[in-house]
Coordinates of C-alpha atoms in Angstrom, one line a residue:
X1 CA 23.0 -25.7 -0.2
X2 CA 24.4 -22.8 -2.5
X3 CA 22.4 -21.1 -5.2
X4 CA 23.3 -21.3 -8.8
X5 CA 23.8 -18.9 -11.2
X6 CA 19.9 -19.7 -12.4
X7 CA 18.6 -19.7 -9.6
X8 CA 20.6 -15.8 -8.4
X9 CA 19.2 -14.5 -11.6
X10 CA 15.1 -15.7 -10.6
X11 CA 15.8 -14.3 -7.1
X12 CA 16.8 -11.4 -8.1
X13 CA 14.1 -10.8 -10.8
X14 CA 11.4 -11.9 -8.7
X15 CA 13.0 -8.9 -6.3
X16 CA 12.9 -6.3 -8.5
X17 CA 9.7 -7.1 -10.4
X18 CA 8.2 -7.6 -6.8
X19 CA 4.7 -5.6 -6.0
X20 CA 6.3 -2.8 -8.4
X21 CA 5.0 -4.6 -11.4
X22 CA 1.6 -4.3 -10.7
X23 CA 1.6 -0.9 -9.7
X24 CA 4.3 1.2 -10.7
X25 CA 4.1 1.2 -14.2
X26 CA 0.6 2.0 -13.9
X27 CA 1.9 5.0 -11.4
X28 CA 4.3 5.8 -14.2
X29 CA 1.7 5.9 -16.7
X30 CA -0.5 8.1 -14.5
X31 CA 2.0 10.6 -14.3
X32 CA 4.0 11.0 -17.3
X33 CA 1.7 8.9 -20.2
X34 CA 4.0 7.9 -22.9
X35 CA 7.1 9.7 -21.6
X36 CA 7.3 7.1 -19.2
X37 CA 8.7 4.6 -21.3
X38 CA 11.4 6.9 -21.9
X39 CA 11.5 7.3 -18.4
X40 CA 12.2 3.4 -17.4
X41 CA 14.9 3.5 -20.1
X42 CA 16.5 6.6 -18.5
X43 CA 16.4 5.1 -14.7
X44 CA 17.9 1.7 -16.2
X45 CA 20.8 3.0 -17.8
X46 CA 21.4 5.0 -14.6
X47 CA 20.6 1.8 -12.7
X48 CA 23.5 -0.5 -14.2
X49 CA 26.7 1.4 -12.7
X50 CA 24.6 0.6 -9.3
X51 CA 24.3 -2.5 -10.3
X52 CA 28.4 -3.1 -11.2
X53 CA 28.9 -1.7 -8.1
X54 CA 26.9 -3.6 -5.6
X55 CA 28.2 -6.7 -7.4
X56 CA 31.6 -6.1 -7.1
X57 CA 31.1 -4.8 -3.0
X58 CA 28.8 -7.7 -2.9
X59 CA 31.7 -10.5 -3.9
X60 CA 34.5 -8.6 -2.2
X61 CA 32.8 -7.9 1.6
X62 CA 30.4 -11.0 1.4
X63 CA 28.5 -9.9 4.9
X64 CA 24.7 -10.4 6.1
X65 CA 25.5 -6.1 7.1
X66 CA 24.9 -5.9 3.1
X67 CA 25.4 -2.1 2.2
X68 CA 26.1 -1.2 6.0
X69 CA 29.1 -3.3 5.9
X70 CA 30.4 -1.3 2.8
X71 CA 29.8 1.9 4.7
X72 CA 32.2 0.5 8.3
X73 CA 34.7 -0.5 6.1
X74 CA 34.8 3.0 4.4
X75 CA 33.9 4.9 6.7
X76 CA 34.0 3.6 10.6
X77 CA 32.1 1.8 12.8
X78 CA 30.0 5.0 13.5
X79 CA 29.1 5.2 10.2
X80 CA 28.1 1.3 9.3
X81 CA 25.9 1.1 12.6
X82 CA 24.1 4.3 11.1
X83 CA 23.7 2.6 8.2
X84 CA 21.8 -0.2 9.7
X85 CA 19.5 1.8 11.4
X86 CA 18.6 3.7 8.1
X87 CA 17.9 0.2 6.4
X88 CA 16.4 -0.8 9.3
X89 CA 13.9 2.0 9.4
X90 CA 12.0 1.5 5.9
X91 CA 10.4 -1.6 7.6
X92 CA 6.9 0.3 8.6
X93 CA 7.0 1.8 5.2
X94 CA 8.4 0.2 1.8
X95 CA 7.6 -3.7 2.7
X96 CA 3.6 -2.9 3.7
X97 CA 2.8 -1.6 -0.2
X98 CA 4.0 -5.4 -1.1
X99 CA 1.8 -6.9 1.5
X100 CA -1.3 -4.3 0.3
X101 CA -0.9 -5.2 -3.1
X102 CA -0.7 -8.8 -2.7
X103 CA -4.0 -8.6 -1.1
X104 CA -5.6 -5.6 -3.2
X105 CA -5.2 -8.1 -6.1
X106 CA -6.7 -11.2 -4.4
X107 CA -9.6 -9.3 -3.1
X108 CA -10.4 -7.6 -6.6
X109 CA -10.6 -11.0 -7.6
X110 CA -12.1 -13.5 -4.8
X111 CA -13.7 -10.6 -2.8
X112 CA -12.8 -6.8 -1.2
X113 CA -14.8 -8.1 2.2
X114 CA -12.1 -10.5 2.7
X115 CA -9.1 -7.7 2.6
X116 CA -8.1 -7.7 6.0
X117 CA -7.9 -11.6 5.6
X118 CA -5.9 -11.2 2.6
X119 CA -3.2 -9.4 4.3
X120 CA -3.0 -12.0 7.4
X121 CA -2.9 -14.6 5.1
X122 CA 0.0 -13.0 3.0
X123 CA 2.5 -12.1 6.1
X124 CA 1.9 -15.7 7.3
X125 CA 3.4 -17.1 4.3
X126 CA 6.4 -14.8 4.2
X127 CA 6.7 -15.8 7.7
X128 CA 6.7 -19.4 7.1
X129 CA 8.9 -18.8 3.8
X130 CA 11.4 -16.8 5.9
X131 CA 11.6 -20.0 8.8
X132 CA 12.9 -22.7 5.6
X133 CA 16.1 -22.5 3.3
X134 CA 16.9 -19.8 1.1
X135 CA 17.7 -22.7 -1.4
X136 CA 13.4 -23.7 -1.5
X137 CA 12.3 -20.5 -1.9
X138 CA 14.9 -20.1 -5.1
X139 CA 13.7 -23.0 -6.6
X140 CA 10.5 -21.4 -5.8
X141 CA 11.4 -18.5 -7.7
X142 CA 12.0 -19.9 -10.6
X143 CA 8.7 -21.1 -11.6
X144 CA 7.4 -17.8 -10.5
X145 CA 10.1 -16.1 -13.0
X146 CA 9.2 -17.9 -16.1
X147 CA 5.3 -17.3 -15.1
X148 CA 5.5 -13.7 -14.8
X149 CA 8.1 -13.4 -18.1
X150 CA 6.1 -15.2 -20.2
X151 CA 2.5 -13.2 -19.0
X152 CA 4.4 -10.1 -19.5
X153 CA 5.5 -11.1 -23.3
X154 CA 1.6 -12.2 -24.3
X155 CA 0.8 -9.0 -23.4
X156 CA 3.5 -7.0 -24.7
X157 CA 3.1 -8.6 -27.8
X158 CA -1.1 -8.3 -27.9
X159 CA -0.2 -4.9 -27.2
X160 CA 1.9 -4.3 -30.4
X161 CA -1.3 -5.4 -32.8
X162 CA -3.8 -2.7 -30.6
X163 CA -4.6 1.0 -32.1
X164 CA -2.2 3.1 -30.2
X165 CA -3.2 6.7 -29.3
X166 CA -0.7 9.4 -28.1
X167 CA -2.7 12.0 -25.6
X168 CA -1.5 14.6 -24.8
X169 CA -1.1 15.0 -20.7
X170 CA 0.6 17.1 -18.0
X171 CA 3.7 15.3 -17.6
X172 CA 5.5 15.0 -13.9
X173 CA 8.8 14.1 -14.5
X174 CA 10.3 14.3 -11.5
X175 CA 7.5 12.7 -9.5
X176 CA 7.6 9.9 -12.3
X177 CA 11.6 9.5 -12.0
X178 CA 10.9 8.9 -8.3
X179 CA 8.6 6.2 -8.7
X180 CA 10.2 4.3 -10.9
X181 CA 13.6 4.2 -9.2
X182 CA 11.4 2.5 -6.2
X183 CA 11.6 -0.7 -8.1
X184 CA 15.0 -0.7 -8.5
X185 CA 16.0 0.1 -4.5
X186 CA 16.4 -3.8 -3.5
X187 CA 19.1 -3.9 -5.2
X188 CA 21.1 -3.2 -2.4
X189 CA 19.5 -6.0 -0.3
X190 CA 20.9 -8.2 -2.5
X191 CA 24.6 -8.0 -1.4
X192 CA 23.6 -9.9 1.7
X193 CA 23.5 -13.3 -0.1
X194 CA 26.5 -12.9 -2.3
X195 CA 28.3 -15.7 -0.3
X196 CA 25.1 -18.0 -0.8
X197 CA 26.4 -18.9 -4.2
X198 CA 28.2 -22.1 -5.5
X199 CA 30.7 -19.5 -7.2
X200 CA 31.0 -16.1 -6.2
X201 CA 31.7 -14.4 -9.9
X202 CA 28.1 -15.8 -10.2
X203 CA 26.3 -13.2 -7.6
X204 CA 28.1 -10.2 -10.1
X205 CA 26.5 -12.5 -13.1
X206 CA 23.4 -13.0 -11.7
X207 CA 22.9 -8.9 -10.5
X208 CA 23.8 -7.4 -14.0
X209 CA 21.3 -10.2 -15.7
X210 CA 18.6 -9.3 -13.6
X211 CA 18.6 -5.8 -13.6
X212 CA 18.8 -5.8 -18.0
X213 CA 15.4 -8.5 -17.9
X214 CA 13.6 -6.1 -14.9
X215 CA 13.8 -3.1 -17.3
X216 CA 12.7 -4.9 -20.5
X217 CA 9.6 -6.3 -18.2
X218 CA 8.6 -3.1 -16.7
X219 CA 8.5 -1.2 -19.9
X220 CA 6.9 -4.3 -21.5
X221 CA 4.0 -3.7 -18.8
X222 CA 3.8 -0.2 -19.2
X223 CA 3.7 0.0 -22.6
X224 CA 0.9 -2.8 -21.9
X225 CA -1.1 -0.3 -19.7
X226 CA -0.7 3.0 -22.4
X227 CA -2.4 0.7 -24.9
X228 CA -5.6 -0.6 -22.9
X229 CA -5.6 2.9 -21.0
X230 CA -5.2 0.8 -17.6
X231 CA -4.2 3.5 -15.4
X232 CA -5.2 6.6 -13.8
X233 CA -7.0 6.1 -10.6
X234 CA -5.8 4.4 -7.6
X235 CA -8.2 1.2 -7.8
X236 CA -7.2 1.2 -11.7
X237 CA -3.6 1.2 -10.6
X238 CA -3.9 -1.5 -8.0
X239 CA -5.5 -3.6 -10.9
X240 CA -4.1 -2.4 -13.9
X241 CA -2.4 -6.0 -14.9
X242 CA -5.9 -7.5 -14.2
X243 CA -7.4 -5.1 -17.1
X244 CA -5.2 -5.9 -19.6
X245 CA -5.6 -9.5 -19.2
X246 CA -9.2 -9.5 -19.3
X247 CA -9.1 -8.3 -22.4
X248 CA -7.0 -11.3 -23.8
X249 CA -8.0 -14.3 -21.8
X250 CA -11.6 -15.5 -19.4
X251 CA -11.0 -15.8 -15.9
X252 CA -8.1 -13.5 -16.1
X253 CA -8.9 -11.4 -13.1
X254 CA -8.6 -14.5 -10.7
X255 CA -5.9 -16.2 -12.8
X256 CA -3.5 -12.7 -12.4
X257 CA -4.8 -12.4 -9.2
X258 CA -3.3 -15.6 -7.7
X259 CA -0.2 -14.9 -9.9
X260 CA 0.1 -11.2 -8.5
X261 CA -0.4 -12.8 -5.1
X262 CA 2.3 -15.2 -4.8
X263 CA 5.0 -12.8 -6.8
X264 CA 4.5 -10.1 -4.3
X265 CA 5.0 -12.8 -1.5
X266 CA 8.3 -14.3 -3.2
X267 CA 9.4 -10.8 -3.9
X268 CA 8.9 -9.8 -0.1
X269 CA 9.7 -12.9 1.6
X270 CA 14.0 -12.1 0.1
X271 CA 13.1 -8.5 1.0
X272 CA 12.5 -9.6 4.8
X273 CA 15.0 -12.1 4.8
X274 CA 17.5 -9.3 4.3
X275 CA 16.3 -7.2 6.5
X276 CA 16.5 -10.1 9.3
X277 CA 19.7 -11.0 8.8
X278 CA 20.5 -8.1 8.7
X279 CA 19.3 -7.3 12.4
X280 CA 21.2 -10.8 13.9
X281 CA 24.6 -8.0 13.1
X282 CA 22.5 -5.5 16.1
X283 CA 23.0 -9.4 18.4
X284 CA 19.3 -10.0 18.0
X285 CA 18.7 -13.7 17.3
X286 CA 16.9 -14.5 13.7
X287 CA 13.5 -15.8 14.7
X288 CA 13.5 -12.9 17.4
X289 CA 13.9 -10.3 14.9
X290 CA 12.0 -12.3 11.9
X291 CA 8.7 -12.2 14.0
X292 CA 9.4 -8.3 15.3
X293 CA 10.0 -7.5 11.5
X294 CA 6.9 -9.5 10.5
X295 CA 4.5 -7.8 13.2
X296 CA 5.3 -4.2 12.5
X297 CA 4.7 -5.2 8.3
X298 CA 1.2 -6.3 9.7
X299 CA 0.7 -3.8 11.8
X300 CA 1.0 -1.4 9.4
X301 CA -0.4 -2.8 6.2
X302 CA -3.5 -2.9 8.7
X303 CA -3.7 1.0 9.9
X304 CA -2.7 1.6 6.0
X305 CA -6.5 1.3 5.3
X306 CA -7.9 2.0 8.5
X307 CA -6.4 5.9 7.8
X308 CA -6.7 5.4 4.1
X309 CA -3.1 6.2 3.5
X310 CA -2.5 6.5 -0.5
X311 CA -0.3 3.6 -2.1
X312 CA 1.9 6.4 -3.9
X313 CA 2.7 8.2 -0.8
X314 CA 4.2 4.9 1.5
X315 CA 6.2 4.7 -1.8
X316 CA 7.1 8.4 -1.6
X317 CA 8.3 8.1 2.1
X318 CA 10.8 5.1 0.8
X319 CA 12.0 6.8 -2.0
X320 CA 12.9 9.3 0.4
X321 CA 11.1 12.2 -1.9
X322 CA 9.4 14.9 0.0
X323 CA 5.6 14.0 0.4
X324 CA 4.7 17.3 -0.6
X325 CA 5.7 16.5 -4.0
X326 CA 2.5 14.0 -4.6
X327 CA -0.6 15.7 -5.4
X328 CA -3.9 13.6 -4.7
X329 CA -3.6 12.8 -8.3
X330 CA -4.5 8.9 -8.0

């Protein structure tokens, strides 16, 4: 079956809002204080031409190679094939902060002793996810979409009726800019299901869409965080969504928790399935390279807290952005 229009736009939402919502704006925040909100709207605007872009490629070289295609048929063979490797590589680094914050937020919640659990339990889901249709795990998405919009909104607007203070604070700008354009970097991954859709003006649709309600969301949240000061430490940032809601609602740290939970495993489960198809282009069959994929994610998430490795600097190593550049500031 072939996604609709809807069903593109929750998919790609649930992408981009991902892991990155329950930590980034809270890294944001940590970094730059107010500023950041000017920040997001700065990183968004730059976003969009991206955005166009990938849309159009996406319609007119519909291909499970995704952005390496674009490269081959620009640039060679050569060129495409190094493509794929690059893509290829951020497997041990940008998918295992979605796996540790899943289970960072079900463990604040149900119990840290159970961590290691956590994780397992997580990659077996994406696994499982990634072995069904594509078309069940967007209508999956779409639940998860309206969920996560509308707990944003409650809080955005509680937010609005709290004393607001300004403090003044070192501000990191480009550090912050760095972060923050993490949450926008699948949207490349998204040109590999372009010819999923019923009709293919809808993938262009359903890119620009997404990408306008993402950056409304994540400057909802962080203006969320400013007001109830819910950042500024690494086990505040892992939990900053869990603060503000316990300041609105009982129960809310297992309620968010469970909520966190499954939108980092939607988010991650397209994430893989991207990155899997995208290895069936190097002649490795899907399963084959779905459960290779899938044990290096584990693998890593794993060794992450057995040599304490800082959330902010896995993120740093996908950005790209020199590791020297984060301080031990969380």
């Amino acid at each position: 079956m072939k996604l609709s229009l809807i069903q593109g736009i929750a998919t790609i939402i649930i992408t981009l809002l991902g892991s990155g919502v329950f930590i980034v704006p809270a890294l944001s925040a940590t970094y730059s204080g107010w500023v950041a909100l000017i920040l997001w709207f700065v990183i968004a605007l730059m976003i969009l031409p991206v955005a166009f872009v990938f849309g159009k490629l996406g319609i007119m070289y519909p291909s499970a190679g995704r952005s390496a295609t674009f490269v081959k048929e620009a640039f060679g063979k050569k060129a495409g094939f190094a493509t794929k490797l690059l893509y290829l590589s951020i497997i041990p680094i940008g998918p295992p902060v979605v796996i540790i914050t899943a289970a960072s937020y079900l463990a604040g919640a149900f119990g840290g002793e159970y961590l290691i659990e956590f994780i397992f339990l997580a990659s077996g889901i994406i696994l499982i996810l990634n072995l069904i249709s594509l078309t069940v795990s967007s209508n999956i998405n779409i639940a998860v979409v309206i969920t996560i919009i509308t707990i944003i909104s409650v809080f955005f607007i509680v937010s609005l009726f709290q004393k607001q203070e300004i403090n003044a604070q070192e501000i990191h700008l480009i550090k912050t800019l760095g972060i923050i354009f993490w949450c926008f970097v699948g949207i490349e991954a998204m040109s590999h299901i372009s010819h999923e859709f019923k009709n293919e003006n809808d993938f262009f649709k359903a890119v620009v869409i997404g990408i306008i309600v993402v950056a409304f969301m994540y400057m909802a949240v962080t203006f969320s965080l400013l007001v109830f000061n819910a950042y500024g430490n690494e086990n505040k940032n892992l939990h900053s969504l869990v603060i503000v809601a316990s300041h609105i609602m009982p129960y809310a740290d297992k309620i968010m928790a469970v909520v966190a939970f499954i939108i980092c495993i939607m988010a991650l489960n397209l994430y893989v399935a991207s990155l899997t198809r995208l290895s069936t282009t190097l002649n490795i069959g899907f399963k084959k390279a779905l459960f290779i994929i899938m044990g290096i994610i584990l693998t890593v998430s794993v060794l992450k807290f057995m040599f304490r490795f800082k959330i902010d600097l896995l993120i740093t190593y996908s950005n790209g952005v020199s590791p020297a550049m984060i301080k031990k500031e969380v």
